[in-house]
Short mmCIF file of C-alpha atoms and ligand atoms in Angstrom, two decimals:
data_model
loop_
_atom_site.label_atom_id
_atom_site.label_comp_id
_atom_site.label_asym_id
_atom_site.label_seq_id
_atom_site.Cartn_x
_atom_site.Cartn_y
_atom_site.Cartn_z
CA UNK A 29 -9.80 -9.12 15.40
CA UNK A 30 -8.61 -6.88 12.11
CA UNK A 31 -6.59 -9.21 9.75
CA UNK A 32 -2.92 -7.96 9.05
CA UNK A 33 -1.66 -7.85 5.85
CA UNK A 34 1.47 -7.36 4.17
CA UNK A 35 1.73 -5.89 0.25
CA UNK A 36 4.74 -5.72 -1.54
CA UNK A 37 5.73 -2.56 -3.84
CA UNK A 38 8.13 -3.58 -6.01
CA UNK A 39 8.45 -0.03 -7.71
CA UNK A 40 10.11 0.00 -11.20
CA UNK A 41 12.08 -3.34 -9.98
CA UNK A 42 12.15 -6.37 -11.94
CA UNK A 43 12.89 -9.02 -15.01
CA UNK A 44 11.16 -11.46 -16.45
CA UNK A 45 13.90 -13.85 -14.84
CA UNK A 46 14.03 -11.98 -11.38
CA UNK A 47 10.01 -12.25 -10.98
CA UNK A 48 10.11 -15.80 -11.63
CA UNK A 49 13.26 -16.49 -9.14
CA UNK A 50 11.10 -14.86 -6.50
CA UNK A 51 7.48 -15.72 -6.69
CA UNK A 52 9.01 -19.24 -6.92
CA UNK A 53 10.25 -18.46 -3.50
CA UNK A 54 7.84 -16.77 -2.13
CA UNK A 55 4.83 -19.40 -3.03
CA UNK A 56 5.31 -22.11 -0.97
CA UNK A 57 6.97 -19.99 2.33
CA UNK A 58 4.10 -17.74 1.99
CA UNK A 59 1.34 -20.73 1.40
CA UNK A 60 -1.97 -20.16 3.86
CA UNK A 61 -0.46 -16.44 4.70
CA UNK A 62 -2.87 -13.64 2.89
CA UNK A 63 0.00 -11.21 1.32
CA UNK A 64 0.41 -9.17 -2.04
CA UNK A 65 2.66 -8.18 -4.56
CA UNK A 66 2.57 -5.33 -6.28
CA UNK A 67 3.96 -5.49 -9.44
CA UNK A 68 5.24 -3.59 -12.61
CA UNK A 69 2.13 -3.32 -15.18
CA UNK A 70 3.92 -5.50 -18.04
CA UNK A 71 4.55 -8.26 -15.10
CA UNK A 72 1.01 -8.30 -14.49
CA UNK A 73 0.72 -11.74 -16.51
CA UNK A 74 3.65 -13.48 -15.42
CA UNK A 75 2.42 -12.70 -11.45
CA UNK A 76 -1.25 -14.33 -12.64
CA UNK A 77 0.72 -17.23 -13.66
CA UNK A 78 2.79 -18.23 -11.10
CA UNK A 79 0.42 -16.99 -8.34
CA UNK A 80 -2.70 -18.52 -9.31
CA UNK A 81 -4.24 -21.27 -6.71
CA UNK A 82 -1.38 -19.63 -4.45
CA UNK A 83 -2.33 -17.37 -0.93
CA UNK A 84 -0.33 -14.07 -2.47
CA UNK A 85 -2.93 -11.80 -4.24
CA UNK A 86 -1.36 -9.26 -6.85
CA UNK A 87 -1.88 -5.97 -7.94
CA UNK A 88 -0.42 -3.05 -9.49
CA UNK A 89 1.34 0.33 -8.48
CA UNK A 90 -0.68 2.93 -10.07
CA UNK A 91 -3.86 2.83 -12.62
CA UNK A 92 -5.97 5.77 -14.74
CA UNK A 93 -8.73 7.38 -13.12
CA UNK A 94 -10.10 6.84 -16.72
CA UNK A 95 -12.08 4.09 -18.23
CA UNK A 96 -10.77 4.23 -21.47
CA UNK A 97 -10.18 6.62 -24.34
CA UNK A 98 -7.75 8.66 -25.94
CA UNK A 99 -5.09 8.07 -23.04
CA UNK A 100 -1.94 7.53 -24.29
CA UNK A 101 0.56 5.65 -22.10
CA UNK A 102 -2.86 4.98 -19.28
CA UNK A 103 -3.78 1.96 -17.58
CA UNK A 104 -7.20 1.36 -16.99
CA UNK A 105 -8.80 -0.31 -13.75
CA UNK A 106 -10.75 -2.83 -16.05
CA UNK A 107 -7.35 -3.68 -18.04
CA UNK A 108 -6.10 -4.48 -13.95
CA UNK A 109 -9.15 -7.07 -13.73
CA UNK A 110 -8.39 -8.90 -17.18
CA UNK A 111 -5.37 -10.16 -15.73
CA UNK A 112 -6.46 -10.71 -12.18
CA UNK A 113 -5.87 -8.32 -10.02
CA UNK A 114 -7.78 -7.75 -6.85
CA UNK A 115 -5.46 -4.68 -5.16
CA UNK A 116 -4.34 -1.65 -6.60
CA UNK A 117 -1.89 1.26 -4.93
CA UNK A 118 -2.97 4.71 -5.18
CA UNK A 119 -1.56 7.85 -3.98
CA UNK A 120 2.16 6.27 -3.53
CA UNK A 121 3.92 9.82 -2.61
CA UNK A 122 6.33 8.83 -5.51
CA UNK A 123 3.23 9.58 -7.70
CA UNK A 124 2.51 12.76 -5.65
CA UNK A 125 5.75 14.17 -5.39
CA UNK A 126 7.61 12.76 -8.76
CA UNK A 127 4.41 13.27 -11.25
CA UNK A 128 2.23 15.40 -9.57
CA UNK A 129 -0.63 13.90 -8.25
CA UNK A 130 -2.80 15.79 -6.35
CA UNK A 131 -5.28 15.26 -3.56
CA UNK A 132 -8.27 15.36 -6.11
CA UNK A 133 -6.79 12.80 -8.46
CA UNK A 134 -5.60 10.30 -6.27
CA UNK A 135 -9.84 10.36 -5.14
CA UNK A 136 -10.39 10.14 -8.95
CA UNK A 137 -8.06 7.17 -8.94
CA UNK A 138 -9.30 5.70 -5.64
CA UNK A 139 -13.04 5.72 -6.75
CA UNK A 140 -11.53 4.27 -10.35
CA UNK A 141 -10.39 1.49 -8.24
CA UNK A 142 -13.47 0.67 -6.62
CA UNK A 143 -15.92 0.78 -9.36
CA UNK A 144 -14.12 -2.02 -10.97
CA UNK A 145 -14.07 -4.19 -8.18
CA UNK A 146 -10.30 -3.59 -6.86
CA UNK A 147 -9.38 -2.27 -3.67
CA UNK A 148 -7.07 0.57 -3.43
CA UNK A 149 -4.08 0.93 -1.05
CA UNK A 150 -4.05 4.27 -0.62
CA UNK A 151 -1.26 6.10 0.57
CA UNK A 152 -0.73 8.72 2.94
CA UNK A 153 2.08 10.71 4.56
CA UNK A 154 4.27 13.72 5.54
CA UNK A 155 7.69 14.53 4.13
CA UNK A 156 10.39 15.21 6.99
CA UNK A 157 9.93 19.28 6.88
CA UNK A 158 6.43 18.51 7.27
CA UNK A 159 6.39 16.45 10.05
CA UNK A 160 8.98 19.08 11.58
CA UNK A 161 6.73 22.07 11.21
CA UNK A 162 4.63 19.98 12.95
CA UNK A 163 1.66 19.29 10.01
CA UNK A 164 1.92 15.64 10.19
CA UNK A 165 -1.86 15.24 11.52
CA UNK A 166 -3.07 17.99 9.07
CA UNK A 167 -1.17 16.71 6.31
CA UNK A 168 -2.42 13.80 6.69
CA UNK A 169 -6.31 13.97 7.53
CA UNK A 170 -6.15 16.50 4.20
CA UNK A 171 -5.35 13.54 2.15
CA UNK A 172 -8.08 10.97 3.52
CA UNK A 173 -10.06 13.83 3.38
CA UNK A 174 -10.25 14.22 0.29
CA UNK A 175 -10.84 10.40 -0.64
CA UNK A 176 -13.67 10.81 2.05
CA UNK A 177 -15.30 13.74 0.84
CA UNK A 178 -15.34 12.18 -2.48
CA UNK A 179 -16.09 9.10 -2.03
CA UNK A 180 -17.49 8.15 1.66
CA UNK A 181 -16.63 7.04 4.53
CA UNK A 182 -18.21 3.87 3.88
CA UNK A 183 -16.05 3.33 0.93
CA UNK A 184 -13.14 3.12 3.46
CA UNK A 185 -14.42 -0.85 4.11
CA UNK A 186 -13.68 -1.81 0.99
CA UNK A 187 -9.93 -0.30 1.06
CA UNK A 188 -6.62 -0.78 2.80
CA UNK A 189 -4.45 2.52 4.43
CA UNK A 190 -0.99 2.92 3.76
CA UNK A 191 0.52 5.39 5.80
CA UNK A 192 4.01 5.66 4.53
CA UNK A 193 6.26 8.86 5.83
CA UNK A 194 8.05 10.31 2.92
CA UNK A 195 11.40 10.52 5.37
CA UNK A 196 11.02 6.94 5.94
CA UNK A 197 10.92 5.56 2.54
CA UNK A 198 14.24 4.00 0.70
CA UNK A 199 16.29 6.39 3.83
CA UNK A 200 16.73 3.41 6.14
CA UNK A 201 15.31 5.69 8.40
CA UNK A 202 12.18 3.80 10.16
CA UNK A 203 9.91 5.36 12.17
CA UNK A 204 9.64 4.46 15.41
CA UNK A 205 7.01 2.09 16.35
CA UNK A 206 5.66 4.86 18.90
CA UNK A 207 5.92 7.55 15.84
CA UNK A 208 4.06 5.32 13.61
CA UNK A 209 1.60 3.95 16.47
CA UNK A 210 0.67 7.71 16.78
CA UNK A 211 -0.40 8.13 13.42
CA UNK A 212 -2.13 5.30 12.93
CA UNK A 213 -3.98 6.15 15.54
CA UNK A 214 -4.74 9.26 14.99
CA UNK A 215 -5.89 8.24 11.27
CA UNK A 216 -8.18 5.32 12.87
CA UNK A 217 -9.75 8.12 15.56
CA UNK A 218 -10.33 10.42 12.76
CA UNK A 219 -12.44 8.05 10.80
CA UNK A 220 -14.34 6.67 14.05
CA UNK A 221 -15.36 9.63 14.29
CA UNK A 222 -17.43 8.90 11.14
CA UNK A 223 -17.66 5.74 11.60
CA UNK A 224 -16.98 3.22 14.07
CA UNK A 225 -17.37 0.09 12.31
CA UNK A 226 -15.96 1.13 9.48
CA UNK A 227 -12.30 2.04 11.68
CA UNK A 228 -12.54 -0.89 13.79
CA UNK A 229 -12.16 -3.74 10.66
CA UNK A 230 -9.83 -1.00 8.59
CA UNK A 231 -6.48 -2.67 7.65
CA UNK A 232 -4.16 0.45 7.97
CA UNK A 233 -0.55 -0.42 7.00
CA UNK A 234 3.17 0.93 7.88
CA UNK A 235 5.67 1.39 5.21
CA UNK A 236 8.69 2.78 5.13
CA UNK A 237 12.26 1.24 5.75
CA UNK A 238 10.68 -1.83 7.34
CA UNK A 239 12.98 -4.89 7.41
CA UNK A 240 12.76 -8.40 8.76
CA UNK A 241 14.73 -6.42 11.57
CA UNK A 242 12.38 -3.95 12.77
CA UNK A 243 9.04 -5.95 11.62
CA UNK A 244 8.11 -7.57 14.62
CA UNK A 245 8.32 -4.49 16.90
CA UNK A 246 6.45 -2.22 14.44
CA UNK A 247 3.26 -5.35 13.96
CA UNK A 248 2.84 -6.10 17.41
CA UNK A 249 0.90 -2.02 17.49
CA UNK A 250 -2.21 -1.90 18.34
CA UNK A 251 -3.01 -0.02 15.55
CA UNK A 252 -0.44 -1.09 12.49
CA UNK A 253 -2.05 -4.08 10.66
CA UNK A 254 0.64 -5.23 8.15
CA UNK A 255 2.99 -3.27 5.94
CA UNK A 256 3.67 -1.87 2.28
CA UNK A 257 7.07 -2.80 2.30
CA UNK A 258 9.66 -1.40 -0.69
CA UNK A 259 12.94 -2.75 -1.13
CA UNK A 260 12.97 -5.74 1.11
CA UNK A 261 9.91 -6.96 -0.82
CA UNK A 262 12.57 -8.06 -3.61
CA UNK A 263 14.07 -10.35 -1.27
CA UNK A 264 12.36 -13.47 -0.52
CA UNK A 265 13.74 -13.98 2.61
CA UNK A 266 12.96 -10.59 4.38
CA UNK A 267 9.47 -10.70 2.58
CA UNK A 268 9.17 -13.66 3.79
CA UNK A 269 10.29 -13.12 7.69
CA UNK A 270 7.82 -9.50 7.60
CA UNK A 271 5.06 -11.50 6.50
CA UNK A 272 5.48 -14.43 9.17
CA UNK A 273 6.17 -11.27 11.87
CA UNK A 274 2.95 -9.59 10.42
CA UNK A 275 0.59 -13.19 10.48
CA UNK A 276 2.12 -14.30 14.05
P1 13P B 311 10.95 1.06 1.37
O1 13P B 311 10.41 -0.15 2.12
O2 13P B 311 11.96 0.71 0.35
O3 13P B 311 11.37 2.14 2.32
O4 13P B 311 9.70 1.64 0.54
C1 13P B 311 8.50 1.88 1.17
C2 13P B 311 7.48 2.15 0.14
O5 13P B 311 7.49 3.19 -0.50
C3 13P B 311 6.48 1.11 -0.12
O6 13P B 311 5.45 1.61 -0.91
#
């Protein structure tokens, strides 16, 4: 059986105060359940502080597909590690759409990830005229294409799959477990195709408008194994409730 897991992306969300009010929260409801937060990079420290010894794992939103250098403003994978890590997003169609990440860089950043140690949660997805021109499979295989062309299939068992419709994110507007069912899939056939194994144990997860609400209906697919939830991740109690829905 594939595990589930849940991640949280808490996007540019966040204090110093906040964090602390939540992973306090979070800690003991969440204790023996495998789940992640993804922080903001400067809250990095405070999430290795209050989650160490704990069941969450942590990780960030975004990193360089750089090692170091003359970067200004960059993040480097081994900079993720120093302060614990073990997950890192890439390919978030925030970073696609708002600053322009291509299908070739979010491989860069994806490879990055893995040479350090980290595994990426990399995201894929149509936007709403995409998936009604009827693209959403094309659009789609051309992004994990590109991370598989670049880096392997094989690569794919040391990774998590996000597939997060861009209609479906912040909107309120869920897919439907049958819509995202489909998709998920089709992105699991497409890699068995190339490897069996490899598709069988991948964790691929749903995000997009998902709510202690709609949670149970959309884990209990076949093929959805856990979530990158958004804006209920700030709230304990619906990170909490997808979580339990995602480990039951
Ligand atoms: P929402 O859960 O807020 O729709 O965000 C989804 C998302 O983008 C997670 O990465």
């Amino acid at each position: 059986m594939r595990k589930k897991l849940v991640a949280g992306n808490w996007k540019m969300h966040g204090s110093l105060a906040e964090n602390a009010a939540l992973l306090t929260a979070l800690k003991p409801a969440l204790a023996g359940i495998e789940a992640v937060v993804c922080v903001p990079f400067p809250y990095l420290a405070q999430a290795q502080v209050e989650l160490a010894g704990s069941s969450i794992a942590w990780g960030a939103q975004n990193l360089s597909e750089q090692a170091k250098g003359a970067f200004t403003g960059e993040v480097s994978a081994s900079m993720l590690l120093d302060f614990g890590c073990t997950y890192v997003i890439v390919g978030h169609s925030e970073r696609r759409s708002l600053y322009g990440e291509s299908d070739a860089l979010v491989a860069s950043k994806y490879m990055a990830a893995q040479a350090a140690g980290l595994t990426p949660i990399l995201c894929v997805g149509e936007s709403l005229a995409e998936r009604e021109s009827g693209v959403t499979q094309a659009v789609v295989a051309r992004q994990l294409d590109a991370v598989i062309d670049a880096a392997g299939v094989g690569s794919l068992a040391q990774a998590v799959i996000a597939y997060e419709p861009v209609w479906a994110i912040g909107t309120g507007k869920t897919a439907s477990p049958e819509q995202a069912q489909a998709v998920h899939a089709f992105i699991r056939s497409k890699i068995a195709a190339l490897d069996a194994g490899v598709a069988d144990q991948l964790v691929i997860q749903y995000g997009g408008s998902v709510k202690a609400a709609n949670a149970a209906e959309l884990m209990v697919q076949p093929d959805i194994d856990g979530g990158l939830i958004g804006g209920a991740s700030l709230v304990a109690d619906e990170f909490i409730a997808i979580c339990r829905a995602a480990a039951k």
